Structures are given as structure tokens and as C-alpha cells.
Amino acid sequence: MSPAPTQPAPGAPPLATPWAAHRPQPGLLSIVIPCHNEEAVIETTHGRLASLAPTLEMSLEVIYIDDGSRDQTLAKLRQIAATDPRVVVLELSRNFGQQAAMSAGLEFARGDAVVIIDADLQDPPEVIPEMIARWRAGVDVAYGRRRTRDGETAFKLITASLFHRLFASLMPYPMPVDTGDFKLCDRAVVDAVRDAPEKRRYLRSLIPWAGFRHEPVWYDRDARTAGETKYSPRKLLALAADAVILSSDKPLRLIWVAAAALALVGMGSLTWLVAQPPAAGQTLPAVLAVAGLLAAVQTAAVALVGEYVLRGYRETQGRPTYVIRDVLGQQGHQATNPATPAGRPQSNVA
Ligand code: UDP
Ligand code: MG
């Protein structure tokens, strides 16, 4: 029996697709927020969400993940959970990184739709109602697409824009650009992502990998309200390497292109040598230059293969993506993954 059709929320666009009829009314919205050393902003963030809640026309649960903070973030989250019954706090046993923290949140989210948003209010929560409207109209992933980005250096803006476009060109499936982690996903998308067995995750490509119907919701990204970015240039570079290697095998194919280019250089040099044989004693610099070029390209190719092997090795170790030390708030709240052991979850054992 097909589910009874539902009415769109007041102000939302009319139902656009047959799938829209499956959206529960009013339904439960989960908001997943990874937090690492966010003591300066976390109370303001919760205040903004709390004042937005009545306008959402959905029941709400807010899942904060404390990703090994060394400041007062956890203490503040405990206070928030003690006063707001909609709040769940997942305390990770150490800093596992933003991707792992978001994965933990997705694992615990019970909502019919799940929003992922940063803790620092760079992504304005006031965009969420528009995402919900798109979802009610049948869109499965309503992702925030940045029209402008306040408070970022010109260097970050240019490198991020170039990286997004290069990254999209390496993907075997459509990949939105100028977008981050701020998005609303339907329950079916969350289930598909959560059920992917890989432990090391890059959600910005894993969510598009799952397919479904994606649509942008344009917004202006604000500057950080308080606190500092958690990404040094070194961490950003490591994230970019993970992003590419976990998501695409095209860089491996580029080794063939490098080999072909080197072969052309070799053949050109040989032709030149035969046409114009150098005088005795004049060949050494040319030989050293070619040997150096060869060694550099070969070493880079081996290192690239090594990066893929390393990530494969880590997957075979099978360690969980994160480990949970404690869960606060919402008595009896359980991870939605049926494979997670009953009782207090210790990790995302899949
Ligand atoms: N974050 C996290 N674990 C980390 C680093 C960051 O949970 O190891 C969280 C952080 O608290 C924030 C979000 O990820 O909610 C994005 O981090 P940040 O704002 O520093 O990144 P940026 O916006 O500067 O790229
Ligand atoms: Mg930020």
C-alpha cells in the first residue's frame, strides 16, 4: 500500500515529484554539528538554532559531536543538553577529525531528514527552512551553495575555487562545486551513506556518490562568529589528499599520461642526438637533466601508488571511524544502525 499523500508545509513550493508524497508530515529533523574547540561560539550557535526551531514546522533533534575538544566545549554542551531535551551530545574519545565526527552524527541521527552544519555559524541556520522546502518538494539532497564567502583570505578563496573544479573533474559522478558540508539529506540518502562499509570517509563526495536528486540552495557564507579555523594549511592539504584519493582513481591513470610524456621527451632527445651528435665530454649535463627528470616522475608515481596502498591498508585494519566515550541527553537514544550493539554504543562497529 502506498503511503498517503502529504500536504506541503505552508509557504513551501508545491509537490514537484511523485517522491515528494513520501515526505512525512511534520516529520523529525536531525541537525548534526561537529565541534572541536568551539567554546567561544557553541552557546550562540545553540541559541540561533533554538530561536529558529518554531519556524521549521518539524520536530527537532540536535546532535552535537564533541570531537576531542581540549577547551570548555564539552562542559558547555553538557549544560545545553541538561536544559534542552532535544539535544544529544556524542563525546568522542579523542579528536578523530571532522569527517569522523560528522559520520558519528549521521549514525545517531533518527530524523526523516538530516542537516549537517558547522558549529561556527559560517553557514547561517536561517537557510535551513529553504532546504526543508526543497526536501518537501521532492529533492533528496538540498545542498548549500555559496554565493559569497565572508572572512576568507583571497588565497583561500582562489585555491578553494580551483580545487573544487579540479576535484569535480576527477569524479566519475556529478559533483557540486562551491559547496561544503552544509546540506539537508533525506533519510534514504543518510542510510545509503551510513551503510557504505568504508571507515575512512570523505562525505562531500560520498553523499554525491549515493546518487539521488541533488539541488543547490544559494546562500551567502558569513565569517566565523567567534574562535578560529581548525584547519592549518597542512591539515587542509591532508584533507585535499584524502578527498582525491578516497574518491577517485583518475590520478593513478595520470601516471600513464606522465609515462607517455616522458617517452616523447626520450624519443625527441634521441632524434636530436642522432641528428646532431654532441662533441665528446658535452653529454653529461644533458644525461643528468634527463635522469633527474625521470627519477622525479618515477618517484612521484611510486609515492602516488603508495598513498592509495596506504589507504587500502588502513581499510583492511578495519578500525572504526571513531570511538564514543559517552552519549548525553535523550534517554535511550540509540544509533540507528541495526548492526550497532544494543546498550551504550562504544563505536561505530559496522
Ligand atoms: N571540526 C571538527 N573536528 C576537527 C576540525 C573541525 O569537528 O578536527 C569542526 C569544527 O568545530 C567546525 C567544523 O568542523 O564545526 C568546520 O571547521 P572550521 O570552521 O574550523 O573549518 P573552516 O570553516 O575554517 O574550513
Ligand atoms: Mg568554519
Coordinates of C-alpha atoms and ligand atoms in Angstrom, one line a residue:
M1 CA 0.0 0.0 0.0
S2 CA 1.5 3.4 -0.9
P3 CA 1.8 6.0 1.8
A4 CA -1.0 8.6 2.0
P5 CA 0.0 11.8 0.1
T6 CA 1.0 14.6 2.4
Q7 CA 0.4 18.3 2.1
P8 CA 3.3 20.7 1.6
A9 CA 4.2 22.9 4.5
P10 CA 2.7 26.4 4.3
G11 CA 4.9 28.6 2.1
A12 CA 6.7 25.6 0.6
P13 CA 6.7 25.1 -3.2
P14 CA 4.0 22.7 -4.5
L15 CA 4.8 19.0 -4.6
A16 CA 7.1 18.6 -7.6
T17 CA 7.6 14.9 -8.0
P18 CA 5.8 11.6 -7.0
W19 CA 8.5 11.1 -4.4
A20 CA 7.5 14.3 -2.6
A21 CA 4.4 12.5 -1.4
H22 CA 6.5 10.2 0.7
R23 CA 7.8 13.1 2.9
P24 CA 6.4 12.6 6.4
Q25 CA 4.4 15.5 7.9
P26 CA 5.6 17.1 10.0
G27 CA 8.4 14.6 10.4
L28 CA 11.6 14.7 12.5
L29 CA 14.6 16.9 11.5
S30 CA 18.0 16.0 12.9
I31 CA 20.7 18.6 12.9
V32 CA 24.3 17.2 13.1
I33 CA 27.0 19.6 14.4
P34 CA 30.7 18.6 14.6
C35 CA 32.5 20.6 17.3
H36 CA 36.2 20.8 18.0
N37 CA 37.3 23.5 20.5
E38 CA 34.2 25.7 19.8
E39 CA 33.8 27.1 23.4
A40 CA 33.7 30.6 22.0
V41 CA 30.6 30.1 19.8
I42 CA 28.7 27.0 20.8
E43 CA 26.2 28.7 23.1
T44 CA 25.4 31.3 20.5
T45 CA 25.0 28.6 17.9
H46 CA 22.5 26.7 20.0
G47 CA 20.7 30.0 20.7
R48 CA 20.3 30.7 17.0
L49 CA 19.0 27.1 16.4
A50 CA 16.6 27.3 19.3
S51 CA 15.1 30.5 18.0
L52 CA 14.8 29.0 14.5
A53 CA 13.1 25.8 15.8
P54 CA 9.5 27.1 15.9
T55 CA 9.7 28.2 12.2
L56 CA 10.8 24.8 11.0
E57 CA 7.4 23.1 11.3
M58 CA 9.2 19.8 12.1
S59 CA 10.1 18.1 15.3
L60 CA 13.8 18.6 16.1
E61 CA 16.8 16.8 17.5
V62 CA 20.2 18.5 17.6
I63 CA 23.2 16.2 17.7
Y64 CA 26.4 17.8 18.8
I65 CA 29.6 15.7 18.4
D66 CA 32.4 16.8 20.7
D67 CA 35.4 15.8 18.6
G68 CA 38.1 15.6 21.3
S69 CA 37.9 19.3 22.4
R70 CA 40.5 20.5 24.8
D71 CA 38.6 23.6 25.9
Q72 CA 35.3 24.1 27.6
T73 CA 33.2 22.9 24.6
L74 CA 32.1 19.6 26.2
A75 CA 31.2 21.3 29.5
K76 CA 29.1 23.8 27.6
L77 CA 27.4 21.1 25.6
R78 CA 26.6 19.2 28.8
Q79 CA 24.8 22.4 30.1
I80 CA 22.9 22.8 26.8
A81 CA 21.9 19.1 26.9
A82 CA 20.7 19.5 30.6
T83 CA 18.4 22.3 29.7
D84 CA 17.2 21.3 26.2
P85 CA 15.6 17.8 25.8
R86 CA 16.0 18.0 22.0
V87 CA 19.8 17.8 22.4
V88 CA 22.1 14.8 22.2
V89 CA 25.8 15.1 22.8
L90 CA 28.2 12.5 21.5
E91 CA 31.5 12.6 23.2
L92 CA 34.3 11.1 21.0
S93 CA 37.2 9.5 22.9
R94 CA 39.7 11.8 21.2
N95 CA 40.0 14.1 18.1
F96 CA 39.1 11.9 15.2
G97 CA 38.6 14.8 12.7
Q98 CA 35.6 16.5 11.2
Q99 CA 34.7 13.7 8.7
A100 CA 34.6 11.1 11.5
A101 CA 32.6 13.4 13.8
M102 CA 30.0 14.1 11.1
S103 CA 29.8 10.3 10.4
A104 CA 29.1 9.7 14.1
G105 CA 26.3 12.3 13.9
L106 CA 24.8 10.6 10.9
E107 CA 24.9 7.2 12.6
F108 CA 22.9 8.6 15.6
A109 CA 20.5 10.8 13.6
R110 CA 17.0 9.4 13.6
G111 CA 15.4 12.2 11.5
D112 CA 13.4 11.8 8.4
A113 CA 15.7 14.5 7.1
V114 CA 19.2 15.3 8.4
V115 CA 21.0 18.7 8.2
I116 CA 24.8 18.8 8.6
I117 CA 26.1 22.3 9.7
D118 CA 29.3 23.6 11.1
A119 CA 29.4 24.9 14.7
D120 CA 30.8 28.3 13.9
L121 CA 27.7 29.9 12.3
Q122 CA 29.6 30.5 9.0
D123 CA 26.6 28.6 7.5
P124 CA 23.5 30.6 8.6
P125 CA 20.9 28.2 10.1
E126 CA 18.3 30.5 8.7
V127 CA 18.8 28.8 5.3
I128 CA 17.5 25.5 6.8
P129 CA 13.8 26.3 6.2
E130 CA 14.5 26.7 2.4
M131 CA 16.3 23.4 2.5
I132 CA 13.3 21.8 4.1
A133 CA 11.0 23.4 1.5
R134 CA 13.2 21.8 -1.3
W135 CA 13.1 18.5 0.5
R136 CA 9.3 18.6 0.9
A137 CA 9.1 19.3 -2.9
G138 CA 10.9 16.1 -3.6
V139 CA 14.6 17.0 -3.5
D140 CA 16.7 14.4 -1.6
V141 CA 19.9 16.5 -1.0
A142 CA 19.4 20.2 -0.7
Y143 CA 23.0 21.5 -0.5
G144 CA 24.1 24.9 0.4
R145 CA 25.9 26.6 -2.5
R146 CA 27.9 29.6 -1.6
R147 CA 27.2 32.8 -3.5
T148 CA 29.8 34.8 -1.4
R149 CA 32.2 33.9 1.3
D150 CA 32.9 36.4 4.0
G151 CA 36.0 36.5 6.2
E152 CA 38.2 34.3 4.0
T153 CA 41.6 35.3 2.6
A154 CA 41.9 35.9 -1.2
F155 CA 44.4 32.9 -1.2
K156 CA 41.8 30.6 0.4
L157 CA 39.1 31.7 -2.0
I158 CA 41.2 31.2 -5.1
T159 CA 42.7 27.8 -4.0
A160 CA 39.3 26.5 -2.8
S161 CA 37.6 27.5 -6.1
L162 CA 40.4 25.9 -8.2
F163 CA 40.4 22.8 -6.0
H164 CA 36.6 22.3 -6.2
R165 CA 36.7 22.5 -10.0
L166 CA 39.7 20.2 -10.3
F167 CA 38.1 17.8 -7.9
A168 CA 34.8 17.8 -9.8
S169 CA 36.7 17.0 -13.0
L170 CA 38.3 13.9 -11.3
M171 CA 34.9 12.5 -10.1
P172 CA 33.2 9.7 -12.1
Y173 CA 29.8 11.1 -11.0
P174 CA 28.4 14.7 -10.9
M175 CA 29.9 16.7 -8.1
P176 CA 28.6 20.1 -7.0
V177 CA 31.1 22.9 -6.7
D178 CA 31.3 25.9 -4.3
T179 CA 29.7 23.8 -1.6
G180 CA 30.8 22.5 1.7
D181 CA 29.2 20.2 4.3
F182 CA 26.2 22.4 4.9
K183 CA 23.3 20.4 3.4
L184 CA 20.0 18.6 4.1
C185 CA 19.8 14.9 3.3
D186 CA 16.7 12.7 3.1
R187 CA 16.7 9.6 5.3
A188 CA 17.3 7.3 2.3
V189 CA 20.5 9.2 1.5
V190 CA 21.7 9.0 5.1
D191 CA 21.0 5.3 5.1
A192 CA 22.9 4.7 1.9
V193 CA 25.9 6.7 3.1
R194 CA 25.9 5.1 6.5
D195 CA 25.7 1.6 5.1
A196 CA 28.8 2.1 2.9
P197 CA 31.3 -0.1 4.8
E198 CA 34.4 2.2 4.3
K199 CA 35.8 3.5 7.5
R200 CA 37.8 6.5 6.2
R201 CA 35.2 8.8 4.8
Y202 CA 35.0 12.0 2.7
L203 CA 31.4 12.9 3.0
R204 CA 31.5 15.7 0.4
S205 CA 32.0 13.0 -2.3
L206 CA 30.3 10.0 -0.5
I207 CA 27.0 11.8 -0.5
P208 CA 27.0 12.6 -4.3
W209 CA 28.2 9.1 -4.8
A210 CA 25.0 7.8 -3.3
G211 CA 23.1 9.4 -6.2
F212 CA 19.5 10.7 -5.6
R213 CA 18.2 14.1 -6.5
H214 CA 20.5 17.0 -5.6
E215 CA 19.6 20.7 -5.8
P216 CA 21.5 23.8 -4.6
V217 CA 20.2 26.3 -2.2
W218 CA 22.2 29.5 -2.7
Y219 CA 23.4 31.5 0.3
D220 CA 26.0 34.0 1.5
R221 CA 28.5 32.4 3.8
D222 CA 29.3 34.5 6.8
A223 CA 32.6 35.0 8.6
R224 CA 33.3 32.8 11.7
T225 CA 31.2 34.3 14.6
A226 CA 34.0 33.5 17.1
G227 CA 37.0 31.3 17.6
E228 CA 39.5 30.2 14.9
T229 CA 39.5 27.9 11.9
K230 CA 40.7 24.4 12.9
Y231 CA 42.4 23.9 9.5
S232 CA 46.0 24.9 9.2
P233 CA 47.4 24.8 5.6
R234 CA 49.0 21.4 6.4
K235 CA 45.6 20.0 7.6
L236 CA 43.9 21.4 4.6
L237 CA 46.5 19.7 2.3
A238 CA 46.0 16.4 4.1
L239 CA 42.2 16.8 3.7
A240 CA 42.6 17.6 0.0
A241 CA 44.8 14.4 -0.5
D242 CA 42.2 12.3 1.3
A243 CA 39.4 13.9 -0.7
V244 CA 41.0 13.0 -4.1
I245 CA 42.4 9.6 -3.2
L246 CA 39.4 8.3 -1.3
S247 CA 37.1 9.5 -4.1
S248 CA 38.8 8.9 -7.5
D249 CA 41.2 6.5 -9.2
K250 CA 41.9 9.0 -12.0
P251 CA 45.2 10.2 -10.5
L252 CA 46.5 6.6 -11.0
R253 CA 45.6 6.8 -14.7
L254 CA 47.5 10.0 -14.9
I255 CA 50.7 8.0 -14.4
W256 CA 50.1 6.6 -17.9
V257 CA 50.0 10.2 -19.2
A258 CA 53.2 11.0 -17.4
A259 CA 54.8 7.9 -18.9
A260 CA 53.7 8.8 -22.4
A261 CA 55.0 12.4 -22.0
L262 CA 58.4 11.0 -20.8
A263 CA 58.5 8.6 -23.7
L264 CA 58.0 11.6 -26.1
V265 CA 60.8 13.5 -24.4
G266 CA 63.1 10.4 -24.7
M267 CA 62.3 9.9 -28.4
G268 CA 62.8 13.6 -29.1
S269 CA 66.2 13.6 -27.4
L270 CA 67.2 10.5 -29.2
T271 CA 66.3 12.0 -32.6
W272 CA 68.2 15.2 -31.7
L273 CA 71.3 13.1 -30.6
V274 CA 71.3 11.2 -33.9
A275 CA 70.9 14.4 -36.0
Q276 CA 73.4 16.5 -34.0
P277 CA 75.9 14.2 -32.2
P278 CA 77.4 16.2 -29.3
A279 CA 81.2 16.6 -29.1
A280 CA 82.9 14.3 -26.6
G281 CA 82.6 15.4 -23.0
Q282 CA 79.5 17.6 -23.6
T283 CA 76.8 15.0 -23.0
L284 CA 77.0 14.8 -19.2
P285 CA 74.7 17.8 -18.3
A286 CA 72.0 16.5 -20.8
V287 CA 72.2 13.0 -19.3
L288 CA 72.0 14.3 -15.8
A289 CA 69.0 16.5 -16.7
V290 CA 67.1 13.6 -18.3
A291 CA 68.0 11.2 -15.4
G292 CA 66.8 13.8 -12.9
L293 CA 63.5 14.3 -14.7
L294 CA 63.0 10.5 -14.9
A295 CA 63.8 10.0 -11.3
A296 CA 61.4 12.7 -10.2
V297 CA 58.5 11.5 -12.2
Q298 CA 59.1 7.8 -11.2
T299 CA 59.4 8.7 -7.5
A300 CA 56.2 10.8 -7.7
A301 CA 54.4 7.9 -9.4
V302 CA 55.6 5.4 -6.7
A303 CA 54.6 7.8 -4.0
L304 CA 51.1 8.2 -5.5
V305 CA 50.6 4.5 -5.7
G306 CA 51.8 4.4 -2.1
E307 CA 49.1 6.8 -1.0
Y308 CA 46.4 4.5 -2.4
V309 CA 48.1 1.4 -0.9
L310 CA 48.3 3.2 2.5
R311 CA 44.6 3.9 2.5
G312 CA 43.8 0.4 1.4
Y313 CA 46.0 -0.9 4.3
R314 CA 44.1 1.2 6.8
E315 CA 40.8 -0.1 5.5
T316 CA 42.0 -3.7 5.9
Q317 CA 42.9 -2.9 9.5
G318 CA 39.2 -2.3 9.9
R319 CA 39.4 0.1 12.8
P320 CA 36.2 2.0 13.4
T321 CA 35.9 5.6 12.1
Y322 CA 35.5 6.9 15.6
V323 CA 35.2 5.7 19.2
I324 CA 32.5 7.1 21.5
R325 CA 33.3 7.8 25.2
D326 CA 29.8 8.9 26.2
V327 CA 26.3 9.8 25.0
L328 CA 24.4 12.5 26.8
G329 CA 20.8 13.6 26.5
Q330 CA 17.7 11.9 25.1
Q331 CA 17.3 8.9 27.4
G332 CA 17.6 5.7 25.4
H333 CA 18.8 7.4 22.3
Q334 CA 20.4 4.7 20.1
A335 CA 22.4 4.6 16.9
T336 CA 20.0 3.9 14.1
N337 CA 22.4 1.3 12.5
P338 CA 20.8 -2.0 13.5
A339 CA 24.4 -3.6 13.5
T340 CA 25.4 -1.3 16.3
P341 CA 25.4 -3.3 19.6
A342 CA 22.5 -2.6 21.9
G343 CA 23.1 -0.6 25.0
R344 CA 25.6 2.2 25.2
P345 CA 27.4 2.3 21.8
Q346 CA 31.1 2.2 22.1
S347 CA 32.0 2.8 18.5
N348 CA 30.5 2.6 15.0
V349 CA 31.2 -1.1 14.7
A350 CA 29.6 -1.9 11.4
Ligands
UDP1 N1 35.8 20.3 13.4 C1 35.8 19.0 14.0 N2 36.9 18.3 14.1 C2 38.2 18.8 13.7 C3 38.2 20.0 13.0 C4 37.0 20.8 12.9 O1 34.7 18.6 14.4 O2 39.2 18.1 13.8 C5 34.6 21.0 13.2 C6 34.6 22.5 13.7 O3 34.4 22.6 15.1 C7 33.6 23.1 12.8 C8 33.6 22.4 11.5 O4 34.3 21.1 11.8 O5 32.3 22.9 13.4 C9 34.4 23.1 10.5 O6 35.7 23.6 11.0 P1 36.2 25.0 10.7 O7 35.2 26.0 10.9 O8 37.5 25.2 11.6 O9 36.7 24.9 9.2 P2 36.7 26.1 8.1 O10 35.3 26.7 8.1 O11 37.7 27.1 8.6 O12 37.1 25.4 6.8
MG2 MG 34.3 27.4 9.7

